[in-house]
Tab-separated table of C-alpha atoms in Angstrom:
chain	number	residue	atom	x	y	z
A	1438	MET	CA	-7.045	-9.344	-9.656
A	1439	ASN	CA	-8.525	-5.922	-10.239
A	1440	LYS	CA	-7.811	-2.980	-7.935
A	1441	TRP	CA	-10.705	-3.603	-5.513
A	1442	GLU	CA	-9.930	-7.298	-5.241
A	1443	LEU	CA	-6.436	-6.256	-4.191
A	1444	ALA	CA	-7.913	-3.648	-1.835
A	1445	ARG	CA	-9.655	-6.449	0.063
A	1446	TYR	CA	-6.261	-7.864	1.065
A	1447	ILE	CA	-4.777	-4.597	2.227
A	1448	ILE	CA	-7.885	-3.954	4.358
A	1449	ASP	CA	-7.629	-7.505	5.748
A	1450	GLY	CA	-4.047	-6.597	6.705
A	1451	LYS	CA	-5.200	-3.289	8.176
A	1452	LYS	CA	-7.725	-5.060	10.382
A	1453	SER	CA	-4.911	-7.279	11.700
A	1454	VAL	CA	-3.182	-4.084	12.819
A	1455	ASP	CA	-6.439	-3.010	14.488
A	1456	THR	CA	-6.415	-6.293	16.424
A	1457	VAL	CA	-2.914	-5.702	17.770
A	1458	LEU	CA	-3.829	-2.092	18.654
A	1459	PHE	CA	-6.862	-3.396	20.559
A	1460	LEU	CA	-4.727	-5.852	22.482
A	1461	ALA	CA	-2.191	-3.123	23.243
A	1462	GLU	CA	-4.945	-1.039	24.860
A	1463	ASN	CA	-7.135	-3.781	26.319
A	1464	GLY	CA	-4.861	-6.713	27.069
A	1465	SER	CA	-5.868	-6.749	30.748
A	1466	LYS	CA	-9.527	-7.229	29.765
A	1467	VAL	CA	-8.776	-10.388	27.810
A	1468	SER	CA	-6.022	-11.856	29.992
A	1469	ASN	CA	-8.071	-15.070	30.196
A	1470	ILE	CA	-7.157	-15.912	26.600
A	1471	ASP	CA	-3.791	-16.607	24.976
A	1472	ILE	CA	-2.776	-13.082	23.928
A	1473	ARG	CA	0.490	-14.306	22.446
A	1474	GLN	CA	-1.437	-16.629	20.124
A	1475	GLU	CA	-3.897	-13.881	19.172
A	1476	VAL	CA	-0.987	-11.644	18.187
A	1477	ASN	CA	0.680	-14.435	16.217
A	1478	ASP	CA	-2.606	-15.146	14.400
A	1479	ALA	CA	-3.036	-11.459	13.581
A	1480	LYS	CA	0.530	-11.205	12.306
A	1481	GLN	CA	0.175	-14.322	10.164
A	1482	LYS	CA	-2.934	-12.930	8.485
A	1483	PHE	CA	-1.192	-9.571	8.120
A	1484	TYR	CA	1.922	-10.836	6.362
A	1485	VAL	CA	0.112	-13.315	4.147
A	1486	SER	CA	-2.457	-10.658	3.114
A	1487	ILE	CA	-0.062	-7.870	2.218
A	1488	CYS	CA	2.265	-10.242	0.416
A	1489	VAL	CA	-0.660	-11.345	-1.766
A	1490	ILE	CA	-0.827	-7.768	-2.996
A	1491	MET	CA	2.875	-7.542	-3.822
A	1492	ASP	CA	2.916	-10.995	-5.416
A	1493	LYS	CA	0.101	-9.929	-7.737
A	1494	CYS	CA	1.532	-6.488	-8.510
A	1495	PHE	CA	5.158	-7.580	-8.971
A	1496	PRO	CA	5.034	-11.279	-9.911
A	1497	LYS	CA	8.486	-11.355	-11.509
A	1498	THR	CA	10.399	-8.624	-9.686
A	1499	LYS	CA	10.342	-9.711	-6.048
A	1500	LYS	CA	14.125	-9.430	-5.783
A	1501	ALA	CA	14.040	-5.876	-7.093
A	1502	ILE	CA	11.356	-4.608	-4.704
A	1503	CYS	CA	13.143	-6.281	-1.810
A	1504	SER	CA	15.954	-3.766	-2.224
A	1505	ASN	CA	13.656	-1.737	0.043
A	1506	SER	CA	14.504	-2.887	3.573
A	1507	ILE	CA	10.895	-2.620	4.793
A	1508	ILE	CA	9.601	-4.734	1.908
A	1509	ALA	CA	12.404	-7.251	2.462
A	1510	ALA	CA	11.444	-7.539	6.150
A	1511	ILE	CA	7.811	-8.220	5.186
A	1512	TYR	CA	8.771	-11.053	2.868
A	1513	TYR	CA	11.194	-12.401	5.489
A	1514	GLU	CA	8.347	-12.756	7.969
A	1515	ARG	CA	5.979	-14.286	5.407
A	1516	ASP	CA	8.484	-16.691	3.832
A	1517	LYS	CA	10.603	-17.683	6.819
A	1518	ASN	CA	8.025	-17.683	9.617
A	1519	PHE	CA	4.398	-17.778	8.506
A	1520	ALA	CA	4.430	-19.579	5.151
A	1521	HIS	CA	7.168	-21.946	6.318
A	1522	LYS	CA	8.980	-22.548	9.578
A	1523	ASP	CA	12.606	-22.202	8.518
A	1524	ASP	CA	15.273	-23.415	10.931
A	1525	ASN	CA	17.303	-20.269	10.315
A	1526	TYR	CA	14.438	-17.884	11.125
A	1527	THR	CA	15.290	-15.379	13.860
A	1528	ALA	CA	12.356	-13.788	15.647
A	1529	LYS	CA	12.587	-10.083	16.399
A	1530	GLU	CA	12.280	-9.031	20.042
A	1531	TYR	CA	9.687	-6.372	20.948
A	1532	THR	CA	9.233	-4.391	24.138
A	1533	SER	CA	5.460	-3.936	23.789
A	1534	LEU	CA	2.417	-4.738	21.678
A	1535	GLN	CA	2.334	-1.097	20.629
A	1536	GLU	CA	5.811	-1.506	19.126
A	1537	ILE	CA	4.543	-4.467	17.098
A	1538	ALA	CA	1.563	-2.431	15.889
A	1539	ASP	CA	3.782	0.551	14.974
A	1540	GLU	CA	6.009	-1.693	12.871
A	1541	MET	CA	3.025	-3.241	11.106
A	1542	ILE	CA	1.633	0.223	10.353
A	1543	GLU	CA	4.937	1.272	8.829
A	1544	GLN	CA	5.015	-1.896	6.751
A	1545	ILE	CA	1.480	-1.775	5.408
A	1546	ARG	CA	1.906	1.895	4.493
A	1547	ALA	CA	5.067	0.943	2.585
A	1548	VAL	CA	3.122	-1.706	0.659
A	1549	LYS	CA	0.292	0.731	-0.119
A	1550	GLU	CA	2.833	3.231	-1.470
A	1551	LEU	CA	4.732	0.585	-3.440
A	1552	CYS	CA	1.541	-0.765	-5.011
A	1553	SER	CA	-0.294	2.561	-5.355
A	1554	GLU	CA	-0.451	2.212	-9.143
A	1555	PHE	CA	-2.478	-0.997	-8.776
A	1556	LEU	CA	-4.716	-0.007	-5.846
A	1557	PRO	CA	-7.810	2.286	-5.847
A	1558	GLN	CA	-6.932	5.944	-5.330
A	1559	GLU	CA	-9.952	6.205	-3.003
A	1560	LEU	CA	-8.501	3.681	-0.555
A	1561	SER	CA	-7.453	4.843	2.914
A	1562	LEU	CA	-5.877	3.076	5.887
A	1563	ASP	CA	-7.967	4.021	8.913
A	1564	PHE	CA	-6.415	2.360	11.949
A	1565	VAL	CA	-8.646	1.834	14.986
A	1566	ALA	CA	-8.032	-0.175	18.165
A	1567	PHE	CA	-10.733	-2.748	17.565
A	1568	ASP	CA	-11.326	-6.457	17.026
A	1569	SER	CA	-14.881	-7.815	16.780
A	1570	LYS	CA	-14.255	-11.081	18.596
A	1571	LEU	CA	-11.982	-9.662	21.295
A	1572	PHE	CA	-14.298	-6.679	21.887
A	1573	ARG	CA	-17.121	-9.074	22.726
A	1574	ILE	CA	-14.890	-11.169	24.989
A	1575	ALA	CA	-13.508	-8.106	26.777
A	1576	ASN	CA	-16.945	-6.681	27.487
A	1577	GLY	CA	-18.925	-9.883	28.112
A	1578	ILE	CA	-21.223	-9.305	25.127
A	1579	THR	CA	-23.334	-12.386	24.528
A	1580	LYS	CA	-25.565	-13.002	21.535
A	1581	ASP	CA	-28.629	-11.880	23.533
A	1582	ILE	CA	-26.913	-8.639	24.569
A	1583	GLU	CA	-25.840	-7.998	20.993
A	1584	GLU	CA	-29.358	-8.523	19.689
A	1585	ASN	CA	-30.719	-6.140	22.311
A	1586	VAL	CA	-28.172	-3.465	21.346
A	1587	LEU	CA	-29.006	-3.782	17.663
A	1588	ASN	CA	-32.722	-3.600	18.416
A	1589	ILE	CA	-32.197	-0.391	20.398
A	1590	LYS	CA	-30.081	1.162	17.631
A	1591	HIS	CA	-32.208	-0.008	14.721
A	1592	LEU	CA	-35.905	0.180	15.595
A	1593	GLY	CA	-37.950	-2.120	13.432
A	1594	ARG	CA	-34.984	-4.190	12.227
A	1595	ASN	CA	-37.035	-7.368	12.604
A	1596	ARG	CA	-40.228	-6.031	11.080
A	1597	PRO	CA	-41.384	-7.929	8.000
A	1598	ILE	CA	-41.480	-6.171	4.642
A	1599	PRO	CA	-45.089	-5.034	3.902
A	1600	PRO	CA	-46.721	-7.351	1.317
A	1601	ASN	CA	-47.455	-4.442	-1.068
A	1602	VAL	CA	-43.723	-3.519	-1.386
A	1603	PRO	CA	-42.125	-4.917	-4.563
A	1604	THR	CA	-39.139	-7.177	-3.809
A	1605	LYS	CA	-36.545	-9.202	-5.698
A	1606	GLU	CA	-34.430	-11.986	-4.312
A	1607	PHE	CA	-30.650	-12.018	-4.689
A	1608	LYS	CA	-27.935	-14.367	-3.540
A	1609	ILE	CA	-25.508	-12.819	-1.045
A	1610	PHE	CA	-21.984	-11.990	-2.210
A	1611	TYR	CA	-19.844	-12.761	0.814
A	1612	ASP	CA	-16.288	-13.099	-0.504
A	1613	THR	CA	-14.492	-11.185	-3.229
A	1614	GLU	CA	-12.651	-14.370	-4.204
A	1615	ASP	CA	-15.973	-15.775	-5.487
A	1616	ILE	CA	-16.314	-13.120	-8.206
A	1617	LYS	CA	-14.821	-15.303	-10.954
A	1618	LYS	CA	-17.333	-18.135	-10.447
A	1619	ILE	CA	-20.644	-16.267	-10.138
A	1620	ASP	CA	-23.003	-14.231	-12.282
A	1621	PRO	CA	-22.929	-10.744	-10.688
A	1622	LYS	CA	-26.478	-10.060	-11.848
A	1623	GLU	CA	-27.729	-12.748	-9.442
A	1624	TYR	CA	-25.921	-11.369	-6.407
A	1625	ALA	CA	-26.051	-8.447	-3.991
A	1626	ALA	CA	-23.647	-7.235	-1.312
A	1627	ILE	CA	-24.819	-6.233	2.145
A	1628	LEU	CA	-23.767	-3.152	4.098
A	1629	GLN	CA	-23.791	-3.711	7.850
A	1630	THR	CA	-23.331	-1.516	10.890
A	1631	GLY	CA	-21.688	-2.724	14.085
A	1632	LEU	CA	-21.993	-2.516	17.842
A	1633	CYS	CA	-19.835	0.615	17.993
A	1634	MET	CA	-18.356	3.215	15.672
A	1635	GLU	CA	-15.114	1.305	15.068
A	1636	GLU	CA	-16.904	-1.897	14.100
A	1637	THR	CA	-19.317	-0.004	11.881
A	1638	MET	CA	-16.391	1.449	9.941
A	1639	GLN	CA	-14.808	-1.988	9.501
A	1640	HIS	CA	-18.096	-3.513	8.348
A	1641	LEU	CA	-18.823	-0.678	5.914
A	1642	GLN	CA	-15.343	-0.814	4.391
A	1643	ASP	CA	-15.661	-4.554	3.876
A	1644	GLY	CA	-19.113	-4.026	2.386
A	1645	VAL	CA	-18.175	-1.323	-0.106
A	1646	ILE	CA	-15.212	-3.383	-1.304
A	1647	ARG	CA	-17.604	-6.231	-2.116
A	1648	ILE	CA	-19.976	-3.755	-3.834
A	1649	ASN	CA	-17.131	-2.328	-5.912
A	1650	VAL	CA	-15.929	-5.802	-6.948
A	1651	LEU	CA	-19.478	-6.915	-7.759
A	1652	TYR	CA	-20.637	-3.840	-9.705
A	1653	GLY	CA	-17.396	-2.195	-10.900
A	1654	LEU	CA	-17.871	0.904	-8.744
A	1655	ASP	CA	-15.367	3.112	-6.873
A	1656	ILE	CA	-17.140	4.026	-3.635
A	1657	TRP	CA	-15.374	4.238	-0.294
A	1658	VAL	CA	-16.072	5.085	3.325
A	1659	SER	CA	-13.625	6.476	5.854
A	1660	ILE	CA	-13.929	7.625	9.462
A	1661	ASN	CA	-13.936	11.104	10.919
A	1662	PHE	CA	-11.256	10.760	13.578
A	1663	ASP	CA	-12.221	14.035	15.256
A	1664	ALA	CA	-15.760	12.703	15.703
A	1665	LEU	CA	-14.397	9.343	16.900
A	1666	LYS	CA	-12.238	11.143	19.458
A	1667	GLU	CA	-15.318	12.918	20.793
A	1668	ILE	CA	-17.232	9.621	20.969
A	1669	ILE	CA	-14.369	7.959	22.875
A	1670	HIS	CA	-14.329	10.906	25.287
A	1671	MET	CA	-18.071	10.593	25.888
A	1672	ARG	CA	-17.571	6.876	26.608
A	1673	GLU	CA	-14.926	7.791	29.182
A	1674	LEU	CA	-17.344	10.272	30.783
A	1675	GLY	CA	-20.064	7.625	30.918
A	1676	LEU	CA	-22.361	9.505	28.580
A	1677	LEU	CA	-22.156	6.676	26.076
A	1678	ASP	CA	-21.741	3.004	26.875
A	1679	ILE	CA	-19.285	0.688	25.115
A	1680	CYS	CA	-21.761	0.205	22.274
A	1681	ASP	CA	-22.285	3.981	21.889
A	1682	ILE	CA	-25.806	3.936	23.353
A	1683	PRO	CA	-26.551	7.144	25.351
A	1684	TYR	CA	-26.697	6.811	29.095
A	1685	VAL	CA	-30.207	7.076	30.578
A	1686	PRO	CA	-30.368	8.758	34.019
A	1687	LYS	CA	-31.824	6.582	36.764
A	1688	ASN	CA	-33.653	9.375	38.575
A	1689	LYS	CA	-33.945	13.175	38.879
A	1690	LYS	CA	-30.749	13.468	40.885
A	1691	ASP	CA	-28.878	11.411	38.308
A	1692	GLU	CA	-30.388	13.483	35.532
A	1693	LYS	CA	-29.138	16.672	37.195
A	1694	ARG	CA	-25.648	15.154	37.456
A	1695	ILE	CA	-25.647	14.286	33.763
A	1696	VAL	CA	-26.841	17.753	32.785
A	1697	GLU	CA	-24.126	19.431	34.857
A	1698	LEU	CA	-21.490	17.112	33.362
A	1699	MET	CA	-22.627	17.906	29.839
A	1700	LYS	CA	-22.549	21.649	30.586
A	1701	LYS	CA	-19.061	21.324	32.010
A	1702	GLU	CA	-17.927	19.534	28.851
A	1703	GLY	CA	-19.506	22.159	26.609
A	1704	LEU	CA	-22.104	19.757	25.281
A	1705	LEU	CA	-25.014	21.901	26.549
A	1706	ASN	CA	-25.457	25.670	26.653
A	1707	GLY	CA	-26.401	27.504	29.827
């Protein structure tokens, strides 16, 4: 695997951390589903994904790299619990979902450092409390609601391409694992936005990894956490909804309330 093929697996692992972070913050909103199973599924994907990276980078020196206690603990979880169900496996006890997420963050950072020689230097680990499926469940977002949000955010997204615009058809490159069995000249990768800032970042990172694998490039996208903090604050104030669409006042009185709130928060002068 080349460096961006490996990067796909560390970002898959990173998104598993995002899932646990989302559950740590929003567990009460999805209490109708099996949270324990969601965490177990996220952890399984996490340990399998990050071990793929180490297996590829250090195929013959597993024992040596396991002299690091963090790396040894990662392999213990993968080999004794998620790849096999060993009778002598002892599950660690946690006091909270946040504690699980913190441990996973420490572990994936250790893998990124260990394998830094084999991974793209552009790569970053941008942790956000988000999971696409759980976000929709927590907020009751149906397909119709999602389509409406995307239509508001992207005017003209369903407009046909004018007949006088030159076009060329490509097959869609969905999975980096397909790279060895396709002709890259026949394929294109798609960049997508999401319902909110966190999902947009996840989609764009997945997309640029596919682009880099397909075309041999080294592009990357990260998130401005200061800007994200401001967006989250505006959601809390009610100025943005959960999908980051600005609130529209219902009447003049409501408009005055919004203006005063924005002035108070330093978002408007005067």
